[in-house]
Amino acid sequence: QVQLVESGGGLVQPGESLSLSCEGSGFTFSRYAMSWYRQAPGKERELVASIFEPGTATNLADAVKGRFTISRGYGKNTVYLQMNSLKPEDTGVYYCNVKTISPWGMEYWGKGTLVSVSS
């Protein structure tokens, strides 16, 4: 059973930093992407960042380039999102996601962690 558990959300002021973690378990796919999505109040869920296994390729949304970094932990099923220079528009629920490439087409979500950026 695939499980994704996010942690690290909270309330910060604009300009501050926050680090999110996602611990994945129950899967040993050969090729997959682990991603962070976010959903702001009243808006659709959007892709923030992805990291691909195997390898080290990453992808970041334009809105967070230069401020956010996605990385993988020592255990391959752990992924981090380092968020610097946070802005009020970064506020939302951040979800961890796994999408398989091989085998194709399976997708799993965590329950999310809330990030609030406000003065």
PDB file of C-alpha atoms in Angstrom:
ATOM      1  CA  GLN A   1       0.000   0.000   0.000  1.00  0.00           C
ATOM      2  CA  VAL A   2       1.526   3.283  -1.124  1.00  0.00           C
ATOM      3  CA  GLN A   3       1.585   6.018   1.508  1.00  0.00           C
ATOM      4  CA  LEU A   4       2.863   9.577   1.276  1.00  0.00           C
ATOM      5  CA  VAL A   5       3.159  11.641   4.439  1.00  0.00           C
ATOM      6  CA  GLU A   6       3.948  15.337   4.265  1.00  0.00           C
ATOM      7  CA  SER A   7       5.344  17.447   7.091  1.00  0.00           C
ATOM      8  CA  GLY A   8       6.892  20.851   7.694  1.00  0.00           C
ATOM      9  CA  GLY A   9       4.093  23.260   6.895  1.00  0.00           C
ATOM     10  CA  GLY A  10       3.356  26.276   9.032  1.00  0.00           C
ATOM     11  CA  LEU A  11       2.890  30.018   9.256  1.00  0.00           C
ATOM     12  CA  VAL A  12       5.755  32.270   8.194  1.00  0.00           C
ATOM     13  CA  GLN A  13       6.239  35.903   7.268  1.00  0.00           C
ATOM     14  CA  PRO A  14       7.044  37.079   3.732  1.00  0.00           C
ATOM     15  CA  GLY A  15      10.718  36.631   2.921  1.00  0.00           C
ATOM     16  CA  GLU A  16      11.189  33.746   5.327  1.00  0.00           C
ATOM     17  CA  SER A  17      11.999  30.122   4.524  1.00  0.00           C
ATOM     18  CA  LEU A  18      10.297  26.782   5.124  1.00  0.00           C
ATOM     19  CA  SER A  19      11.229  23.202   4.330  1.00  0.00           C
ATOM     20  CA  LEU A  20       8.691  20.494   3.534  1.00  0.00           C
ATOM     21  CA  SER A  21       9.312  16.744   3.695  1.00  0.00           C
ATOM     22  CA  CYS A  22       7.472  13.839   2.107  1.00  0.00           C
ATOM     23  CA  GLU A  23       8.098  10.325   3.337  1.00  0.00           C
ATOM     24  CA  GLY A  24       6.940   7.695   0.881  1.00  0.00           C
ATOM     25  CA  SER A  25       6.490   4.023   1.621  1.00  0.00           C
ATOM     26  CA  GLY A  26       5.047   0.897   0.084  1.00  0.00           C
ATOM     27  CA  PHE A  27       6.459   1.257  -3.416  1.00  0.00           C
ATOM     28  CA  THR A  28       9.492   0.150  -5.420  1.00  0.00           C
ATOM     29  CA  PHE A  29       8.730   1.410  -8.912  1.00  0.00           C
ATOM     30  CA  SER A  30      11.652   1.405 -11.339  1.00  0.00           C
ATOM     31  CA  ARG A  31      10.864   4.796 -12.883  1.00  0.00           C
ATOM     32  CA  TYR A  32       8.710   7.488 -11.339  1.00  0.00           C
ATOM     33  CA  ALA A  33       8.408  11.135 -10.518  1.00  0.00           C
ATOM     34  CA  MET A  34       7.885  12.563  -7.058  1.00  0.00           C
ATOM     35  CA  SER A  35       6.321  15.991  -7.094  1.00  0.00           C
ATOM     36  CA  TRP A  36       4.949  18.772  -4.956  1.00  0.00           C
ATOM     37  CA  TYR A  37       1.651  20.368  -5.916  1.00  0.00           C
ATOM     38  CA  ARG A  38      -0.124  23.195  -4.149  1.00  0.00           C
ATOM     39  CA  GLN A  39      -3.658  24.444  -3.971  1.00  0.00           C
ATOM     40  CA  ALA A  40      -4.467  27.975  -2.893  1.00  0.00           C
ATOM     41  CA  PRO A  41      -7.926  28.843  -1.549  1.00  0.00           C
ATOM     42  CA  GLY A  42     -10.386  29.072  -4.435  1.00  0.00           C
ATOM     43  CA  LYS A  43      -7.845  27.967  -7.019  1.00  0.00           C
ATOM     44  CA  GLU A  44      -7.001  24.755  -8.831  1.00  0.00           C
ATOM     45  CA  ARG A  45      -4.183  22.508  -7.744  1.00  0.00           C
ATOM     46  CA  GLU A  46      -0.931  23.340  -9.559  1.00  0.00           C
ATOM     47  CA  LEU A  47       2.399  21.619 -10.042  1.00  0.00           C
ATOM     48  CA  VAL A  48       5.239  23.232  -8.104  1.00  0.00           C
ATOM     49  CA  ALA A  49       8.228  20.924  -8.560  1.00  0.00           C
ATOM     50  CA  SER A  50       9.169  17.408  -9.653  1.00  0.00           C
ATOM     51  CA  ILE A  51      12.165  15.134  -9.289  1.00  0.00           C
ATOM     52  CA  PHE A  52      12.663  12.012 -11.366  1.00  0.00           C
ATOM     53  CA  GLU A  53      13.895   8.542 -10.444  1.00  0.00           C
ATOM     54  CA  PRO A  54      16.300   7.272 -11.629  1.00  0.00           C
ATOM     55  CA  GLY A  55      18.653  10.197 -12.009  1.00  0.00           C
ATOM     56  CA  THR A  56      18.607  13.725 -10.673  1.00  0.00           C
ATOM     57  CA  ALA A  57      16.510  15.624 -13.184  1.00  0.00           C
ATOM     58  CA  THR A  58      14.169  18.199 -11.669  1.00  0.00           C
ATOM     59  CA  ASN A  59      11.474  20.522 -12.909  1.00  0.00           C
ATOM     60  CA  LEU A  60      10.238  23.724 -11.250  1.00  0.00           C
ATOM     61  CA  ALA A  61       7.269  25.926 -12.006  1.00  0.00           C
ATOM     62  CA  ASP A  62       8.201  29.383 -13.295  1.00  0.00           C
ATOM     63  CA  ALA A  63       6.595  31.021 -10.251  1.00  0.00           C
ATOM     64  CA  VAL A  64       9.070  29.356  -7.871  1.00  0.00           C
ATOM     65  CA  LYS A  65      12.280  29.178  -9.920  1.00  0.00           C
ATOM     66  CA  GLY A  66      15.174  30.735  -8.058  1.00  0.00           C
ATOM     67  CA  ARG A  67      13.358  30.421  -4.722  1.00  0.00           C
ATOM     68  CA  PHE A  68      12.387  26.755  -4.306  1.00  0.00           C
ATOM     69  CA  THR A  69      14.537  23.640  -4.545  1.00  0.00           C
ATOM     70  CA  ILE A  70      13.360  20.041  -4.731  1.00  0.00           C
ATOM     71  CA  SER A  71      15.678  17.253  -3.638  1.00  0.00           C
ATOM     72  CA  ARG A  72      15.618  13.586  -2.724  1.00  0.00           C
ATOM     73  CA  GLY A  73      16.608  12.227   0.645  1.00  0.00           C
ATOM     74  CA  TYR A  74      19.012   9.383   1.353  1.00  0.00           C
ATOM     75  CA  GLY A  75      16.091   7.029   1.018  1.00  0.00           C
ATOM     76  CA  LYS A  76      14.867   7.367  -2.565  1.00  0.00           C
ATOM     77  CA  ASN A  77      11.266   7.582  -1.450  1.00  0.00           C
ATOM     78  CA  THR A  78      11.867  10.765   0.550  1.00  0.00           C
ATOM     79  CA  VAL A  79      11.594  14.139  -1.120  1.00  0.00           C
ATOM     80  CA  TYR A  80      12.101  17.649   0.214  1.00  0.00           C
ATOM     81  CA  LEU A  81      10.968  21.073  -0.895  1.00  0.00           C
ATOM     82  CA  GLN A  82      13.127  23.940   0.331  1.00  0.00           C
ATOM     83  CA  MET A  83      11.194  27.182   0.013  1.00  0.00           C
ATOM     84  CA  ASN A  84      13.061  30.481   0.343  1.00  0.00           C
ATOM     85  CA  SER A  85      11.928  34.086  -0.041  1.00  0.00           C
ATOM     86  CA  LEU A  86       8.345  33.058   0.513  1.00  0.00           C
ATOM     87  CA  LYS A  87       5.570  35.308  -0.767  1.00  0.00           C
ATOM     88  CA  PRO A  88       1.916  35.562   0.283  1.00  0.00           C
ATOM     89  CA  GLU A  89       0.962  33.995  -3.047  1.00  0.00           C
ATOM     90  CA  ASP A  90       2.832  30.828  -2.005  1.00  0.00           C
ATOM     91  CA  THR A  91       0.092  30.212   0.553  1.00  0.00           C
ATOM     92  CA  GLY A  92      -1.803  26.973   0.103  1.00  0.00           C
ATOM     93  CA  VAL A  93      -1.992  23.304   0.900  1.00  0.00           C
ATOM     94  CA  TYR A  94       1.070  21.505  -0.425  1.00  0.00           C
ATOM     95  CA  TYR A  95       0.589  17.921  -1.575  1.00  0.00           C
ATOM     96  CA  CYS A  96       3.152  15.220  -2.250  1.00  0.00           C
ATOM     97  CA  ASN A  97       2.530  13.150  -5.373  1.00  0.00           C
ATOM     98  CA  VAL A  98       4.019  10.038  -6.940  1.00  0.00           C
ATOM     99  CA  LYS A  99       3.353   9.284 -10.596  1.00  0.00           C
ATOM    100  CA  THR A 100       4.788   6.137 -12.146  1.00  0.00           C
ATOM    101  CA  ILE A 101       6.586   6.095 -15.483  1.00  0.00           C
ATOM    102  CA  SER A 102       7.396   2.388 -15.425  1.00  0.00           C
ATOM    103  CA  PRO A 103       4.925   0.843 -14.986  1.00  0.00           C
ATOM    104  CA  TRP A 104       2.960   3.670 -16.562  1.00  0.00           C
ATOM    105  CA  GLY A 105       0.050   5.506 -15.153  1.00  0.00           C
ATOM    106  CA  MET A 106      -0.300   4.964 -11.410  1.00  0.00           C
ATOM    107  CA  GLU A 107      -0.649   8.037  -9.247  1.00  0.00           C
ATOM    108  CA  TYR A 108      -0.787   8.576  -5.508  1.00  0.00           C
ATOM    109  CA  TRP A 109      -1.327  11.598  -3.260  1.00  0.00           C
ATOM    110  CA  GLY A 110      -0.535  12.565   0.289  1.00  0.00           C
ATOM    111  CA  LYS A 111      -3.043  14.367   2.485  1.00  0.00           C
ATOM    112  CA  GLY A 112      -1.237  17.690   2.304  1.00  0.00           C
ATOM    113  CA  THR A 113       0.373  20.198   4.628  1.00  0.00           C
ATOM    114  CA  LEU A 114      -0.674  23.842   4.982  1.00  0.00           C
ATOM    115  CA  VAL A 115       1.744  26.661   4.241  1.00  0.00           C
ATOM    116  CA  SER A 116       0.641  30.162   5.178  1.00  0.00           C
ATOM    117  CA  VAL A 117       2.699  33.220   4.295  1.00  0.00           C
ATOM    118  CA  SER A 118       1.415  36.343   5.965  1.00  0.00           C
ATOM    119  CA  SER A 119       2.636  39.390   7.841  1.00  0.00           C
TER     120      SER A 119
END
